[in-house]
Short mmCIF file of C-alpha atoms and ligand atoms in Angstrom, two decimals:
data_model
loop_
_atom_site.label_atom_id
_atom_site.label_comp_id
_atom_site.label_asym_id
_atom_site.label_seq_id
_atom_site.Cartn_x
_atom_site.Cartn_y
_atom_site.Cartn_z
CA UNK Z 1 73.72 81.48 97.90
CA UNK Z 2 71.07 83.86 96.44
CA UNK Z 3 72.40 86.51 94.27
CA UNK Z 4 71.85 89.52 96.29
CA UNK Z 5 69.33 92.21 95.32
CA UNK Z 6 69.39 95.62 96.03
CA UNK Z 7 69.62 99.52 95.32
CA UNK Z 8 72.81 100.91 96.29
CA UNK Z 9 72.60 104.44 96.63
CA UNK Z 10 76.37 106.11 96.85
CA UNK Z 11 76.37 109.85 98.21
CA UNK Z 12 79.49 111.30 96.83
CA UNK Z 13 78.48 109.58 93.40
CA UNK Z 14 80.96 112.23 91.42
CA UNK Z 15 83.84 111.87 93.96
CA UNK Z 16 87.27 109.77 93.33
CA UNK Z 17 86.48 106.72 95.41
CA UNK Z 18 83.26 105.99 93.50
CA UNK Z 19 85.28 106.39 90.29
CA UNK Z 20 88.32 104.65 91.22
CA UNK Z 21 86.81 101.54 93.07
CA UNK Z 22 83.14 101.66 93.60
CA UNK Z 23 82.17 101.57 89.86
CA UNK Z 24 84.57 98.86 88.88
CA UNK Z 25 83.96 96.90 91.67
CA UNK Z 26 80.54 96.69 91.01
CA UNK Z 27 81.18 95.90 87.35
CA UNK Z 28 83.33 93.03 88.60
CA UNK Z 29 80.50 91.57 90.63
CA UNK Z 30 78.17 92.00 87.74
CA UNK Z 31 80.67 90.14 85.48
CA UNK Z 32 81.31 87.44 87.69
CA UNK Z 33 77.88 86.69 88.24
CA UNK Z 34 77.98 87.56 91.94
CA UNK Z 35 74.99 90.09 91.09
CA UNK Z 36 72.43 89.61 88.40
CA UNK Z 37 69.95 91.57 86.85
CA UNK Z 38 68.16 92.55 90.05
CA UNK Z 39 70.11 95.70 90.96
CA UNK Z 40 70.20 99.12 90.39
CA UNK Z 41 72.87 102.07 91.41
CA UNK Z 42 71.55 105.33 92.23
CA UNK Z 43 74.42 108.11 92.23
CA UNK Z 44 73.75 111.26 94.52
CA UNK Z 45 75.78 114.39 94.46
CA UNK Z 46 75.44 117.97 94.03
CA UNK Z 47 76.44 118.49 90.30
CA UNK Z 48 73.52 118.78 87.98
CA UNK Z 49 74.22 115.53 85.87
CA UNK Z 50 71.65 113.60 84.12
CA UNK Z 51 71.51 109.77 83.81
CA UNK Z 52 73.15 110.10 80.70
CA UNK Z 53 76.31 111.57 81.75
CA UNK Z 54 76.23 109.55 84.88
CA UNK Z 55 76.46 106.26 82.83
CA UNK Z 56 78.95 107.78 80.61
CA UNK Z 57 81.14 108.47 83.76
CA UNK Z 58 80.73 104.72 84.98
CA UNK Z 59 81.85 103.67 81.80
CA UNK Z 60 84.64 105.46 81.46
CA UNK Z 61 85.92 104.64 85.51
CA UNK Z 62 84.90 100.98 84.37
CA UNK Z 63 87.36 101.08 81.31
CA UNK Z 64 90.06 102.72 82.81
CA UNK Z 65 89.90 100.00 85.87
CA UNK Z 66 89.28 96.65 84.77
CA UNK Z 67 89.74 94.85 81.19
CA UNK Z 68 85.85 95.01 79.24
CA UNK Z 69 85.75 92.78 76.56
CA UNK Z 70 81.75 93.39 76.06
CA UNK Z 71 79.17 96.16 75.70
CA UNK Z 72 78.94 98.26 78.98
CA UNK Z 73 75.26 99.22 77.85
CA UNK Z 74 73.34 96.91 79.78
CA UNK Z 75 75.48 97.10 82.79
CA UNK Z 76 75.23 101.04 82.80
CA UNK Z 77 71.53 100.89 82.59
CA UNK Z 78 71.32 99.93 85.88
CA UNK Z 79 72.69 103.27 86.65
CA UNK Z 80 70.63 106.62 87.94
CA UNK Z 81 71.69 110.23 88.35
CA UNK Z 82 70.12 111.98 91.62
CA UNK Z 83 70.83 115.54 91.79
CA UNK Z 84 70.93 116.44 95.75
CA UNK Z 85 71.34 119.08 98.29
CA UNK Z 86 72.34 117.38 101.53
CA UNK Z 87 70.17 119.33 103.89
CA UNK Z 88 67.10 120.41 101.13
CA UNK Z 89 64.43 118.30 102.42
CA UNK Z 90 62.84 118.09 98.76
CA UNK Z 91 65.85 116.15 97.99
CA UNK Z 92 65.13 113.15 100.17
CA UNK Z 93 61.37 113.47 98.98
CA UNK Z 94 62.47 113.00 95.60
CA UNK Z 95 64.98 110.47 96.30
CA UNK Z 96 62.72 108.24 98.03
CA UNK Z 97 60.37 108.41 95.20
CA UNK Z 98 63.10 107.47 92.69
CA UNK Z 99 63.80 104.62 95.20
CA UNK Z 100 60.35 103.01 94.99
CA UNK Z 101 60.33 103.26 91.17
CA UNK Z 102 63.59 101.24 91.03
CA UNK Z 103 62.57 98.82 93.50
CA UNK Z 104 59.51 97.82 91.28
CA UNK Z 105 61.53 98.04 88.00
CA UNK Z 106 64.51 95.85 89.75
CA UNK Z 107 62.66 93.78 92.06
CA UNK Z 108 64.89 94.50 94.41
CA UNK Z 109 62.46 93.77 97.30
CA UNK Z 110 63.37 96.69 99.69
CA UNK Z 111 66.87 96.16 100.17
CA UNK Z 112 68.99 99.55 100.28
CA UNK Z 113 72.84 99.94 100.59
CA UNK Z 114 73.16 103.41 101.69
CA UNK Z 115 76.67 104.19 100.75
CA UNK Z 116 78.38 107.39 102.22
CA UNK Z 117 81.36 108.15 100.08
CA UNK Z 118 81.56 112.02 100.94
CA UNK Z 119 82.93 114.47 103.57
CA UNK Z 120 82.17 112.98 106.91
CA UNK Z 121 80.60 116.34 108.37
CA UNK Z 122 77.58 115.07 106.49
CA UNK Z 123 77.12 111.65 107.60
CA UNK Z 124 75.05 112.28 110.25
CA UNK Z 125 72.98 114.65 108.73
CA UNK Z 126 72.24 112.55 106.00
CA UNK Z 127 71.76 109.34 108.12
CA UNK Z 128 68.94 111.30 109.69
CA UNK Z 129 67.32 112.18 107.35
CA UNK Z 130 66.90 109.18 105.51
CA UNK Z 131 65.40 107.85 108.57
CA UNK Z 132 63.05 110.96 109.21
CA UNK Z 133 61.93 110.83 105.53
CA UNK Z 134 60.95 106.94 105.42
CA UNK Z 135 63.75 105.92 102.90
CA UNK Z 136 64.51 103.10 105.36
CA UNK Z 137 61.07 102.06 105.74
CA UNK Z 138 60.91 98.99 103.43
CA UNK Z 139 59.91 95.54 103.34
CA UNK Z 140 63.76 94.51 102.77
CA UNK Z 141 66.88 95.35 104.56
CA UNK Z 142 68.65 98.73 105.09
CA UNK Z 143 72.30 99.34 105.72
CA UNK Z 144 74.79 101.88 105.96
CA UNK Z 145 78.03 102.17 104.53
CA UNK Z 146 80.55 104.64 105.85
CA UNK Z 147 83.76 105.43 104.51
CA UNK Z 148 86.85 106.88 106.66
CA UNK Z 149 87.63 109.04 108.17
CA UNK Z 150 85.69 107.98 111.10
CA UNK Z 151 86.16 110.92 113.52
CA UNK Z 152 89.49 112.73 114.26
CA UNK Z 153 89.85 111.73 117.55
CA UNK Z 154 87.68 109.79 120.23
CA UNK Z 155 85.61 112.88 120.96
CA UNK Z 156 84.39 113.50 117.29
CA UNK Z 157 84.04 109.91 116.68
CA UNK Z 158 81.67 109.19 119.39
CA UNK Z 159 79.63 112.13 118.49
CA UNK Z 160 79.41 111.12 114.50
CA UNK Z 161 78.85 107.61 116.17
CA UNK Z 162 75.76 108.98 118.27
CA UNK Z 163 74.24 110.97 115.47
CA UNK Z 164 74.37 107.98 113.10
CA UNK Z 165 73.20 105.44 115.59
CA UNK Z 166 70.18 107.84 116.09
CA UNK Z 167 69.07 106.62 112.36
CA UNK Z 168 70.58 102.94 112.29
CA UNK Z 169 71.13 100.27 114.68
CA UNK Z 170 74.75 98.72 115.14
CA UNK Z 171 73.98 95.93 112.92
CA UNK Z 172 72.89 98.15 109.74
CA UNK Z 173 76.38 100.10 109.92
CA UNK Z 174 79.00 98.99 107.97
CA UNK Z 175 82.14 100.91 108.85
CA UNK Z 176 85.00 100.48 106.02
CA UNK Z 177 88.35 99.50 106.31
CA UNK Z 178 89.45 98.54 103.23
CA UNK Z 179 92.47 96.61 104.39
CA UNK Z 180 89.98 94.20 105.64
CA UNK Z 181 89.00 93.57 102.33
CA UNK Z 182 92.45 92.49 101.12
CA UNK Z 183 92.94 88.64 100.84
CA UNK Z 184 96.28 88.13 102.45
CA UNK Z 185 94.99 90.48 105.17
CA UNK Z 186 91.87 87.99 105.75
CA UNK Z 187 94.73 85.01 105.21
CA UNK Z 188 96.01 86.20 108.74
CA UNK Z 189 93.49 84.20 110.44
CA UNK Z 190 93.66 80.95 108.44
CA UNK Z 191 97.29 80.95 108.03
CA UNK Z 192 97.43 81.36 111.86
CA UNK Z 193 94.41 78.93 113.01
CA UNK Z 194 94.31 76.60 110.50
CA UNK Z 195 98.08 75.37 110.94
CA UNK Z 196 99.18 73.52 113.76
CA UNK Z 197 102.92 74.23 112.91
CA UNK Z 198 102.07 78.19 113.56
CA UNK Z 199 99.44 78.32 116.28
CA UNK Z 200 101.22 76.12 118.81
CA UNK Z 201 104.44 78.40 118.57
CA UNK Z 202 102.03 82.07 118.26
CA UNK Z 203 102.94 83.17 121.90
CA UNK Z 204 105.63 84.98 123.66
CA UNK Z 205 107.35 82.26 124.45
CA UNK Z 206 108.56 81.45 120.34
CA UNK Z 207 108.13 84.90 119.10
CA UNK Z 208 110.24 87.79 119.68
CA UNK Z 209 108.70 90.26 118.17
CA UNK Z 210 106.36 91.06 115.33
CA UNK Z 211 106.65 93.93 112.80
CA UNK Z 212 104.28 95.43 110.46
CA UNK Z 213 105.77 97.81 107.46
CA UNK Z 214 103.07 99.17 105.21
CA UNK Z 215 105.00 101.87 102.93
CA UNK Z 216 104.18 103.77 100.33
CA UNK Z 217 106.26 105.45 97.41
CA UNK Z 218 103.24 108.26 96.29
CA UNK Z 219 103.40 111.56 98.32
CA UNK Z 220 100.14 113.35 99.49
CA UNK Z 221 99.08 113.61 95.82
CA UNK Z 222 96.28 116.05 95.67
CA UNK Z 223 95.09 115.47 99.11
CA UNK Z 224 97.05 117.88 100.74
CA UNK Z 225 93.81 119.81 102.46
CA UNK Z 226 92.76 116.34 104.11
CA UNK Z 227 96.11 115.08 105.25
CA UNK Z 228 97.09 118.26 106.68
CA UNK Z 229 94.59 117.72 109.25
CA UNK Z 230 95.19 113.95 109.21
CA UNK Z 231 98.73 112.97 109.26
CA UNK Z 232 99.86 109.16 108.91
CA UNK Z 233 98.78 108.26 112.74
CA UNK Z 234 95.25 108.98 111.97
CA UNK Z 235 95.54 108.00 108.46
CA UNK Z 236 96.73 104.72 108.68
CA UNK Z 237 97.56 103.70 112.26
CA UNK Z 238 94.55 104.41 113.83
CA UNK Z 239 92.65 102.07 111.22
CA UNK Z 240 94.67 99.68 109.21
CA UNK Z 241 97.71 98.87 110.70
CA UNK Z 242 95.60 98.48 114.48
CA UNK Z 243 93.63 95.89 112.73
CA UNK Z 244 96.38 93.95 111.25
CA UNK Z 245 98.05 94.23 114.83
CA UNK Z 246 94.29 92.78 115.88
CA UNK Z 247 94.07 89.78 113.80
CA UNK Z 248 97.94 89.12 114.53
CA UNK Z 249 96.99 89.14 118.28
CA UNK Z 250 93.46 87.48 118.60
CA UNK Z 251 92.89 84.28 120.50
CA UNK Z 252 91.14 81.56 118.01
CA UNK Z 253 87.35 82.45 117.77
CA UNK Z 254 84.86 79.74 118.85
CA UNK Z 255 83.11 80.29 115.75
CA UNK Z 256 83.60 82.05 112.57
CA UNK Z 257 80.67 84.32 113.01
CA UNK Z 258 80.81 88.18 112.97
CA UNK Z 259 80.27 88.75 116.47
CA UNK Z 260 83.00 85.68 117.80
CA UNK Z 261 85.79 87.19 115.49
CA UNK Z 262 84.89 90.64 116.05
CA UNK Z 263 84.92 90.01 120.15
CA UNK Z 264 88.52 88.27 119.64
CA UNK Z 265 89.62 91.78 118.18
CA UNK Z 266 88.06 93.88 120.44
CA UNK Z 267 89.83 91.89 123.31
CA UNK Z 268 92.99 92.54 121.97
CA UNK Z 269 92.50 96.47 121.38
CA UNK Z 270 91.26 96.44 125.04
CA UNK Z 271 94.88 94.95 126.21
CA UNK Z 272 97.12 97.48 124.21
CA UNK Z 273 98.91 99.12 126.66
CA UNK Z 274 98.21 102.67 126.86
CA UNK Z 275 100.88 104.97 126.00
CA UNK Z 276 100.79 108.05 128.12
CA UNK Z 277 101.37 111.54 126.28
CA UNK Z 278 104.85 112.10 128.51
CA UNK Z 279 106.31 108.66 127.15
CA UNK Z 280 105.25 108.95 123.71
CA UNK Z 281 108.97 109.75 122.51
CA UNK Z 282 109.81 106.29 123.71
CA UNK Z 283 107.22 104.24 121.97
CA UNK Z 284 106.45 106.34 118.79
CA UNK Z 285 108.61 107.94 115.76
CA UNK Z 286 107.35 110.58 113.75
CA UNK Z 287 108.46 111.95 110.25
CA UNK Z 288 108.13 114.03 107.17
CA UNK Z 289 109.51 113.80 103.93
CA UNK Z 290 111.67 115.91 102.28
CA UNK Z 291 112.93 115.62 98.25
CA UNK Z 292 114.60 112.67 96.76
CA UNK Z 293 114.72 110.29 94.45
CA UNK Z 294 112.22 107.26 94.04
CA UNK Z 295 112.51 105.08 90.91
CA UNK Z 296 114.95 107.47 89.40
CA UNK Z 297 112.70 110.21 89.77
CA UNK Z 298 113.26 113.37 91.60
CA UNK Z 299 110.27 114.41 94.09
CA UNK Z 300 109.41 117.35 95.91
CA UNK Z 301 109.24 117.45 100.01
CA UNK Z 302 106.14 117.35 101.60
CA UNK Z 303 106.12 120.87 102.82
CA UNK Z 304 106.40 121.88 98.76
CA UNK Z 305 103.32 119.78 98.31
CA UNK Z 306 99.99 121.57 96.99
CA UNK Z 307 97.70 122.81 99.76
CA UNK Z 308 100.45 121.84 102.55
CA UNK Z 309 101.52 124.42 104.92
CA UNK Z 310 105.46 125.25 104.16
CA UNK Z 311 105.97 124.83 107.93
CA UNK Z 312 103.50 121.74 108.41
CA UNK Z 313 103.72 119.97 111.64
CA UNK Z 314 101.84 117.12 109.78
CA UNK Z 315 103.73 113.64 110.16
CA UNK Z 316 103.94 111.67 106.82
CA UNK Z 317 105.85 108.80 108.64
CA UNK Z 318 104.82 106.80 111.86
CA UNK Z 319 107.12 104.01 113.50
CA UNK Z 320 105.97 102.70 116.55
CA UNK Z 321 106.48 99.81 119.51
CA UNK Z 322 102.94 98.57 120.65
CA UNK Z 323 102.59 96.51 123.72
CA UNK Z 324 99.67 93.96 124.24
CA UNK Z 325 99.35 93.26 128.03
CA UNK Z 326 97.63 89.89 128.01
CA UNK Z 327 99.06 86.29 128.74
CA UNK Z 328 99.50 85.07 124.99
CA UNK Z 329 101.74 88.57 124.26
CA UNK Z 330 103.29 89.99 127.50
CA UNK Z 331 106.78 91.10 126.57
CA UNK Z 332 106.48 90.67 122.82
CA UNK Z 333 106.82 94.09 120.82
CA UNK Z 334 104.81 94.77 118.17
CA UNK Z 335 106.54 97.24 116.02
CA UNK Z 336 104.65 98.67 112.94
CA UNK Z 337 105.61 101.88 110.78
CA UNK Z 338 103.65 103.07 107.89
CA UNK Z 339 104.45 106.40 105.62
CA UNK Z 340 104.47 108.66 102.26
CA UNK Z 341 107.41 108.54 100.08
CA UNK Z 342 108.94 105.45 101.32
CA UNK Z 343 111.62 103.59 98.74
CA UNK Z 344 108.60 101.30 97.74
CA UNK Z 345 104.59 100.59 97.96
CA UNK Z 346 104.72 97.37 100.03
CA UNK Z 347 102.80 95.47 103.02
CA UNK Z 348 104.55 92.99 104.93
CA UNK Z 349 104.33 91.39 108.33
CA UNK Z 350 107.32 89.79 109.55
CA UNK Z 351 106.81 87.51 112.51
CA UNK Z 352 110.34 86.70 114.38
CA UNK Z 353 111.04 83.44 116.43
CA UNK Z 354 113.44 83.44 119.02
CA UNK Z 355 116.44 81.48 118.74
CA UNK Z 356 116.70 77.91 120.11
CA UNK Z 357 118.55 77.59 123.17
CA UNK Z 358 121.94 76.45 121.40
CA UNK Z 359 122.36 76.32 117.83
CA UNK Z 360 125.92 74.37 116.86
CA UNK Z 361 125.61 74.96 113.00
CA UNK Z 362 126.73 77.86 112.67
CA UNK Z 363 130.41 79.07 112.82
CA UNK Z 364 130.11 82.46 113.68
CA UNK Z 365 127.42 83.99 115.65
CA UNK Z 366 126.74 86.87 113.65
CA UNK Z 367 125.64 84.32 110.72
CA UNK Z 368 123.14 83.11 113.00
CA UNK Z 369 119.57 84.02 111.42
CA UNK Z 370 116.24 83.92 113.31
CA UNK Z 371 113.13 81.78 111.82
CA UNK Z 372 111.02 84.23 110.04
CA UNK Z 373 107.65 83.81 108.87
CA UNK Z 374 106.81 86.48 106.19
CA UNK Z 375 103.04 87.42 105.21
CA UNK Z 376 102.99 89.48 102.06
CA UNK Z 377 99.94 91.12 101.94
CA UNK Z 378 100.70 93.74 98.60
CA UNK Z 379 101.79 93.91 96.05
CA UNK Z 380 103.02 90.25 96.12
CA UNK Z 381 100.66 88.10 98.06
CA UNK Z 382 101.88 85.12 99.85
CA UNK Z 383 103.95 83.78 102.90
CA UNK Z 384 107.83 82.80 103.07
CA UNK Z 385 109.27 81.01 105.82
CA UNK Z 386 112.91 81.68 106.59
CA UNK Z 387 114.45 78.56 107.66
CA UNK Z 388 117.96 76.94 107.96
CA UNK Z 389 119.15 73.89 106.10
CA UNK Z 390 122.44 72.14 105.42
CA UNK Z 391 124.91 74.09 103.12
CA UNK Z 392 125.09 71.37 100.53
CA UNK Z 393 128.43 69.57 100.59
CA UNK Z 394 130.24 70.96 103.27
CA UNK Z 395 130.32 69.75 106.76
CA UNK Z 396 127.40 70.52 109.34
CA UNK Z 397 127.24 74.05 108.78
CA UNK Z 398 123.76 75.39 108.24
CA UNK Z 399 122.24 78.26 106.03
CA UNK Z 400 119.14 80.08 105.36
CA UNK Z 401 116.88 78.87 102.90
CA UNK Z 402 112.99 80.34 101.90
CA UNK Z 403 110.04 78.50 101.52
CA UNK Z 404 107.61 80.61 99.31
CA UNK Z 405 103.69 80.43 98.42
CA UNK Z 406 102.42 82.86 96.05
CA UNK Z 407 98.77 83.15 96.47
CA UNK Z 408 98.68 85.00 92.73
CA UNK Z 409 100.53 82.56 91.28
CA UNK Z 410 98.79 79.79 92.15
CA UNK Z 411 95.24 81.18 91.35
CA UNK Z 412 96.45 82.26 88.10
CA UNK Z 413 93.82 85.21 88.65
CA UNK Z 414 93.83 88.57 90.33
CA UNK Z 415 92.35 88.08 93.44
CA UNK Z 416 89.46 90.38 93.75
CA UNK Z 417 89.52 93.95 94.77
CA UNK Z 418 88.99 94.76 98.48
CA UNK Z 419 86.08 97.13 97.87
CA UNK Z 420 84.36 94.15 95.27
CA UNK Z 421 84.33 92.10 98.30
CA UNK Z 422 83.46 94.13 100.92
CA UNK Z 423 80.02 95.39 98.78
CA UNK Z 424 79.39 91.96 98.27
CA UNK Z 425 79.83 91.05 102.19
CA UNK Z 426 77.90 94.15 102.96
CA UNK Z 427 74.88 93.13 100.44
CA UNK Z 428 74.95 89.54 102.10
CA UNK Z 429 74.76 91.02 105.56
CA UNK Z 430 78.35 89.89 106.60
CA UNK Z 431 80.03 92.61 108.76
CA UNK Z 432 82.63 90.50 110.07
CA UNK Z 433 85.52 92.45 107.41
CA UNK Z 434 84.06 96.10 108.96
CA UNK Z 435 85.06 97.31 112.19
CA UNK Z 436 82.44 97.50 115.04
CA UNK Z 437 81.96 100.56 116.98
CA UNK Z 438 84.02 99.44 120.12
CA UNK Z 439 87.24 98.84 117.61
CA UNK Z 440 87.06 102.33 116.24
CA UNK Z 441 86.57 103.87 119.93
CA UNK Z 442 89.34 101.80 121.59
CA UNK Z 443 91.91 102.66 118.44
CA UNK Z 444 91.16 106.12 118.67
CA UNK Z 445 91.58 105.98 122.86
CA UNK Z 446 94.90 104.45 121.75
CA UNK Z 447 96.22 107.01 119.33
CA UNK Z 448 94.48 110.04 121.17
CA UNK Z 449 97.27 110.60 123.29
CA UNK Z 450 100.06 110.32 120.75
CA UNK Z 451 98.49 112.94 118.55
CA UNK Z 452 97.77 115.05 121.40
CA UNK Z 453 101.24 114.92 122.35
CA UNK Z 454 102.80 115.66 118.93
CA UNK Z 455 100.48 118.50 118.14
CA UNK Z 456 101.90 120.03 121.50
CA UNK Z 457 105.45 120.09 120.42
CA UNK Z 458 106.75 120.90 117.20
CA UNK Z 459 108.80 118.18 115.56
CA UNK Z 460 112.48 118.76 113.62
CA UNK Z 461 110.39 118.35 110.34
CA UNK Z 462 111.40 117.38 107.67
CA UNK Z 463 113.48 114.45 108.79
CA UNK Z 464 113.51 111.37 106.09
CA UNK Z 465 114.51 111.83 102.33
CA UNK Z 466 111.78 110.83 100.28
CA UNK Z 467 112.60 107.55 98.82
CA UNK Z 468 114.08 105.95 102.04
CA UNK Z 469 112.56 103.93 104.57
CA UNK Z 470 112.15 106.96 106.97
CA UNK Z 471 114.10 108.77 109.91
CA UNK Z 472 116.73 107.04 111.72
CA UNK Z 473 114.77 106.97 114.84
CA UNK Z 474 112.42 104.57 113.49
CA UNK Z 475 116.11 102.10 113.19
CA UNK Z 476 116.86 103.21 116.92
CA UNK Z 477 113.26 102.40 118.28
CA UNK Z 478 114.09 98.61 117.48
CA UNK Z 479 117.67 98.52 118.15
CA UNK Z 480 117.46 99.49 121.66
CA UNK Z 481 115.19 96.27 122.12
CA UNK Z 482 118.02 94.29 120.18
CA UNK Z 483 116.05 94.26 117.35
CA UNK Z 484 116.14 95.46 113.68
CA UNK Z 485 113.94 95.77 110.90
CA UNK Z 486 114.12 92.85 108.66
CA UNK Z 487 114.44 94.11 104.83
CA UNK Z 488 111.59 94.22 103.03
C1 BG6 R 1 93.75 104.91 102.98
C2 BG6 R 1 94.71 106.48 102.89
O1 BG6 R 1 93.14 104.69 103.90
O2 BG6 R 1 94.97 103.80 102.63
C3 BG6 R 1 95.63 106.73 101.95
O3 BG6 R 1 93.84 107.36 103.37
C4 BG6 R 1 96.64 105.47 101.48
O4 BG6 R 1 96.62 108.16 102.58
C5 BG6 R 1 95.73 104.57 101.27
O5 BG6 R 1 97.39 106.01 100.85
C6 BG6 R 1 96.40 102.81 101.50
O6 BG6 R 1 95.97 102.06 101.16
P1 BG6 R 1 96.75 100.70 99.84
O7 BG6 R 1 95.35 99.81 99.78
O8 BG6 R 1 96.84 101.57 98.94
O9 BG6 R 1 97.61 100.19 100.59
#
């Protein structure tokens, strides 16, 4: 494979994402030889920085995130800063000439990644100006990378999509869902479709339910402003959680191509049973944290956080029961839950298999445990299979055992960061792990009635203690189907 050559133009280069994720990811690609010397990064933002200030910032961000054992000067020399005003036409002119110069200097063949890592209200205007001012007219490829949030609901997402589609084709648009860049999220497909052991059982005859938990111990930090307009449903469920559902539920693709894989995921999202506004309470639970103790430290409640309404109706926790109306999944609930300030940071998938018709090996019915397949997404990466085996020495009684595979342990190295992988994929022109517009639209269509119902009715918040696993209603959601959350 040829090393990708390109200029990466980061809009919002002074922001948090660029600093925490993008610069370190570019460095790791450089360090591991996935990109050579034929690249440049142009940081674009309002602040009147110089190249030197910018490079200093890049250096600092890399040193904070990655262990660096060499001089960073040659790496940071690829970075340029361009002070910019989104709506000022001359900003685009000067950016255009800077890009042509750099194209020549670094032999990047006209390849450009425009990375929008800033407030979404500017996405449309920037995309259009890039087109109008000829920044896309090169001999190479041009791609647009878009960060979330992609809209606030279906209508606003549609409007945003129309705006960017006026300037870029669907094939040129890379919508980031960073969960799709995670090693073990990508592994879902392989575990399923590369193993006879699982795939034959992967349906409503053998699986009783699937549980996806993505818990965080952090609160909203300094993102109160954004989070107040979002809440956990928009922040996590519309994107990351539904993407995991799609990967767990999709049919095997006929080929490992972007179009085939995406089209299987889209079919799952089309089969989600819509929830009507008046039945939301039977399927979804919302929560908001109050003060509590996490890792021995006392933390404040959501309503006390900075930039949060003291009477806020915003949910910081969601649990839901999702049904998929197709041949494979009819009758199998997919339970999801996610929230801030929960007991620990962990993302895990538990696939619970149905009991066998008769099991003579447990004395008490209550000792019987079903087979579980646990996919550990983070912080541990691996899988655990819960089986039953004979209790050593004692007659013919069974006892639960676990078979575990730890991904990090085997490779002996940290797996690449999600952003590193996604940036690389984008430079290679591989959009498989980015979300197609149809996925975004279908996901919004699914969550919209839920958020509508919730915004109409004030919740009895706060209703879960920081450091817990959410409100008791989240447990009742499963209990009424005869299930319970498997401990994480
Ligand atoms: C982001 C959300 O998309 O995902 C954040 O905006 C959340 O609120 C984050 O904390 C979780 O990602 P990860 O990779 O830490 O699980």
